[in-house]
mmCIF file of C-alpha atoms and ligand atoms in Angstrom:
data_model
loop_
_atom_site.group_PDB
_atom_site.id
_atom_site.type_symbol
_atom_site.label_atom_id
_atom_site.label_comp_id
_atom_site.label_asym_id
_atom_site.label_seq_id
_atom_site.Cartn_x
_atom_site.Cartn_y
_atom_site.Cartn_z
ATOM 1 C CA UNK A 550 -7.680 15.008 -5.794
ATOM 2 C CA UNK A 551 -7.424 16.709 -2.426
ATOM 3 C CA UNK A 552 -6.475 14.910 0.730
ATOM 4 C CA UNK A 553 -10.017 15.518 2.036
ATOM 5 C CA UNK A 554 -11.500 13.340 -0.730
ATOM 6 C CA UNK A 555 -8.769 10.759 -0.736
ATOM 7 C CA UNK A 556 -10.000 7.430 0.571
ATOM 8 C CA UNK A 557 -6.558 6.375 1.820
ATOM 9 C CA UNK A 558 -6.064 9.690 3.643
ATOM 10 C CA UNK A 559 -9.479 9.047 5.261
ATOM 11 C CA UNK A 560 -8.175 5.610 6.394
ATOM 12 C CA UNK A 561 -5.009 7.268 7.749
ATOM 13 C CA UNK A 562 -7.168 9.804 9.667
ATOM 14 C CA UNK A 563 -9.381 7.012 11.041
ATOM 15 C CA UNK A 564 -12.465 8.427 9.220
ATOM 16 C CA UNK A 565 -12.866 5.207 7.267
ATOM 17 C CA UNK A 566 -12.597 1.699 8.636
ATOM 18 C CA UNK A 567 -9.843 -0.619 7.566
ATOM 19 C CA UNK A 568 -8.226 -3.797 8.821
ATOM 20 C CA UNK A 569 -4.843 -2.539 9.898
ATOM 21 C CA UNK A 570 -1.935 -4.937 9.610
ATOM 22 C CA UNK A 571 0.895 -2.568 10.577
ATOM 23 C CA UNK A 572 0.855 0.984 11.847
ATOM 24 C CA UNK A 573 3.874 3.237 12.500
ATOM 25 C CA UNK A 574 4.601 6.950 12.437
ATOM 26 C CA UNK A 575 4.849 7.456 8.688
ATOM 27 C CA UNK A 576 3.683 4.201 7.115
ATOM 28 C CA UNK A 577 0.438 2.215 7.371
ATOM 29 C CA UNK A 578 -0.446 -1.251 6.044
ATOM 30 C CA UNK A 579 -4.038 -2.529 5.799
ATOM 31 C CA UNK A 580 -6.003 -5.266 4.112
ATOM 32 C CA UNK A 581 -7.092 -4.572 0.557
ATOM 33 C CA UNK A 582 -10.898 -4.494 0.494
ATOM 34 C CA UNK A 583 -11.042 -6.434 -2.746
ATOM 35 C CA UNK A 584 -8.375 -9.012 -1.971
ATOM 36 C CA UNK A 585 -7.175 -10.686 -5.162
ATOM 37 C CA UNK A 586 -4.970 -13.222 -3.437
ATOM 38 C CA UNK A 587 -5.112 -15.031 -0.063
ATOM 39 C CA UNK A 588 -2.730 -12.305 1.167
ATOM 40 C CA UNK A 589 -3.412 -8.840 -0.260
ATOM 41 C CA UNK A 590 -2.227 -5.959 1.861
ATOM 42 C CA UNK A 591 -1.660 -2.311 0.860
ATOM 43 C CA UNK A 592 1.281 -0.401 2.230
ATOM 44 C CA UNK A 593 1.120 3.352 2.079
ATOM 45 C CA UNK A 594 2.963 6.462 3.206
ATOM 46 C CA UNK A 595 0.718 8.397 5.555
ATOM 47 C CA UNK A 596 1.720 11.524 3.643
ATOM 48 C CA UNK A 597 -0.419 11.990 0.578
ATOM 49 C CA UNK A 598 1.419 11.608 -2.658
ATOM 50 C CA UNK A 599 -0.391 10.460 -5.768
ATOM 51 C CA UNK A 600 2.113 8.059 -7.247
ATOM 52 C CA UNK A 601 5.810 7.371 -7.725
ATOM 53 C CA UNK A 602 5.927 10.574 -9.794
ATOM 54 C CA UNK A 603 5.940 12.350 -6.399
ATOM 55 C CA UNK A 604 8.220 9.994 -4.463
ATOM 56 C CA UNK A 605 10.721 12.850 -4.139
ATOM 57 C CA UNK A 606 8.234 14.610 -1.889
ATOM 58 C CA UNK A 607 8.640 12.058 0.914
ATOM 59 C CA UNK A 608 11.816 11.684 2.901
ATOM 60 C CA UNK A 609 14.337 9.022 1.979
ATOM 61 C CA UNK A 610 13.550 7.350 5.287
ATOM 62 C CA UNK A 611 9.846 7.020 4.455
ATOM 63 C CA UNK A 612 10.628 5.691 0.998
ATOM 64 C CA UNK A 613 12.887 3.074 2.560
ATOM 65 C CA UNK A 614 10.355 2.166 5.241
ATOM 66 C CA UNK A 615 7.732 1.475 2.564
ATOM 67 C CA UNK A 616 9.996 -1.285 1.213
ATOM 68 C CA UNK A 617 10.926 -2.566 4.633
ATOM 69 C CA UNK A 618 7.333 -2.603 5.857
ATOM 70 C CA UNK A 619 6.266 -4.513 2.762
ATOM 71 C CA UNK A 620 8.644 -7.275 3.660
ATOM 72 C CA UNK A 621 7.724 -7.127 7.323
ATOM 73 C CA UNK A 622 4.086 -7.532 6.330
ATOM 74 C CA UNK A 623 4.974 -10.490 4.088
ATOM 75 C CA UNK A 624 6.720 -12.112 7.085
ATOM 76 C CA UNK A 625 3.792 -11.362 9.383
ATOM 77 C CA UNK A 626 1.311 -12.818 6.880
ATOM 78 C CA UNK A 627 3.599 -15.870 6.434
ATOM 79 C CA UNK A 628 4.322 -15.463 2.734
ATOM 80 C CA UNK A 629 7.896 -14.148 2.912
ATOM 81 C CA UNK A 630 9.325 -17.607 2.224
ATOM 82 C CA UNK A 631 6.642 -18.923 -0.212
ATOM 83 C CA UNK A 632 7.010 -15.605 -2.100
ATOM 84 C CA UNK A 633 4.977 -12.554 -2.819
ATOM 85 C CA UNK A 634 4.488 -9.785 -5.329
ATOM 86 C CA UNK A 635 5.155 -6.118 -4.569
ATOM 87 C CA UNK A 636 3.376 -3.924 -7.094
ATOM 88 C CA UNK A 637 2.850 -0.196 -7.385
ATOM 89 C CA UNK A 638 0.456 0.885 -10.065
ATOM 90 C CA UNK A 639 1.195 4.290 -11.594
ATOM 91 C CA UNK A 640 -1.130 6.027 -14.036
ATOM 92 C CA UNK A 641 -3.755 4.910 -16.579
ATOM 93 C CA UNK A 642 -2.121 1.916 -18.247
ATOM 94 C CA UNK A 643 -1.304 0.333 -14.872
ATOM 95 C CA UNK A 644 -4.937 0.364 -13.768
ATOM 96 C CA UNK A 645 -4.288 2.713 -10.873
ATOM 97 C CA UNK A 646 -7.610 3.581 -9.272
ATOM 98 C CA UNK A 647 -6.662 5.226 -6.006
ATOM 99 C CA UNK A 648 -4.322 8.216 -6.433
ATOM 100 C CA UNK A 649 -2.566 7.929 -3.079
ATOM 101 C CA UNK A 650 0.652 5.956 -3.514
ATOM 102 C CA UNK A 651 0.180 2.375 -2.352
ATOM 103 C CA UNK A 652 2.146 -0.833 -2.737
ATOM 104 C CA UNK A 653 0.206 -4.052 -3.158
ATOM 105 C CA UNK A 654 1.754 -6.951 -1.211
ATOM 106 C CA UNK A 655 0.189 -10.159 -2.643
ATOM 107 C CA UNK A 656 0.884 -13.765 -1.906
ATOM 108 C CA UNK A 657 -0.488 -17.082 -0.792
ATOM 109 C CA UNK A 658 -0.958 -18.436 -4.284
ATOM 110 C CA UNK A 659 1.047 -18.673 -7.523
ATOM 111 C CA UNK A 660 1.075 -15.217 -9.139
ATOM 112 C CA UNK A 661 1.847 -14.428 -12.733
ATOM 113 C CA UNK A 662 2.980 -11.263 -14.439
ATOM 114 C CA UNK A 663 -0.114 -9.540 -15.931
HETATM 115 P P1 5GP B 1091 -4.901 0.421 -7.621
HETATM 116 O O1 5GP B 1091 -5.617 -0.185 -8.793
HETATM 117 O O2 5GP B 1091 -5.166 1.903 -7.489
HETATM 118 O O3 5GP B 1091 -3.438 0.083 -7.626
HETATM 119 O O4 5GP B 1091 -5.501 -0.351 -6.358
HETATM 120 C C1 5GP B 1091 -6.416 0.203 -5.490
HETATM 121 C C2 5GP B 1091 -6.732 -0.840 -4.484
HETATM 122 O O5 5GP B 1091 -7.351 -0.240 -3.392
HETATM 123 C C3 5GP B 1091 -7.684 -1.903 -5.021
HETATM 124 O O6 5GP B 1091 -7.019 -3.212 -4.916
HETATM 125 C C4 5GP B 1091 -8.928 -1.805 -4.142
HETATM 126 O O7 5GP B 1091 -9.493 -3.041 -3.846
HETATM 127 C C5 5GP B 1091 -8.408 -1.097 -2.943
HETATM 128 N N1 5GP B 1091 -9.340 -0.215 -2.245
HETATM 129 C C6 5GP B 1091 -10.113 0.717 -2.872
HETATM 130 N N2 5GP B 1091 -10.884 1.366 -1.971
HETATM 131 C C7 5GP B 1091 -10.568 0.781 -0.747
HETATM 132 C C8 5GP B 1091 -11.043 1.058 0.593
HETATM 133 O O8 5GP B 1091 -11.849 1.894 0.855
HETATM 134 N N3 5GP B 1091 -10.483 0.316 1.587
HETATM 135 C C9 5GP B 1091 -9.517 -0.676 1.312
HETATM 136 N N4 5GP B 1091 -9.090 -1.386 2.370
HETATM 137 N N5 5GP B 1091 -9.079 -0.937 0.075
HETATM 138 C C10 5GP B 1091 -9.570 -0.212 -0.928
HETATM 139 ZN ZN1 ZN B 1092 -4.299 10.466 0.207
#
């Protein structure tokens, strides 16, 4: 998929609406459109990579910021203490639907392993 067709690249470019939770130079966090928990935010690198298979294509700093922003979002959404899941789907068996790397930050209810 090219970056032109990628829905998350369109969100990064402002061509598609989203409810932004956190925005910085290289990382964006926004509400998942199909929220599966009271808190369900997606954290993405603005650079298009399809999955963790390409994590080596982003800088170490960006990779680290993805993790830090996930926790900052959890704090902002008030689930850092009650707990939250951080999940990255990769490839067919995971159910990955959008092929722009994204981390789900989910909380606000009891979560189970799938
Ligand atoms: P995946 O299964 O690829 O890990 O998850 C993709 C997630 O992206 C799903 O939870 C879905 O609800 C969300 N999603 C898909 N399209 C859009 C969109 O256009 N805007 C937003 N905010 N979320 C989307
Ligand atoms: Zn993309």
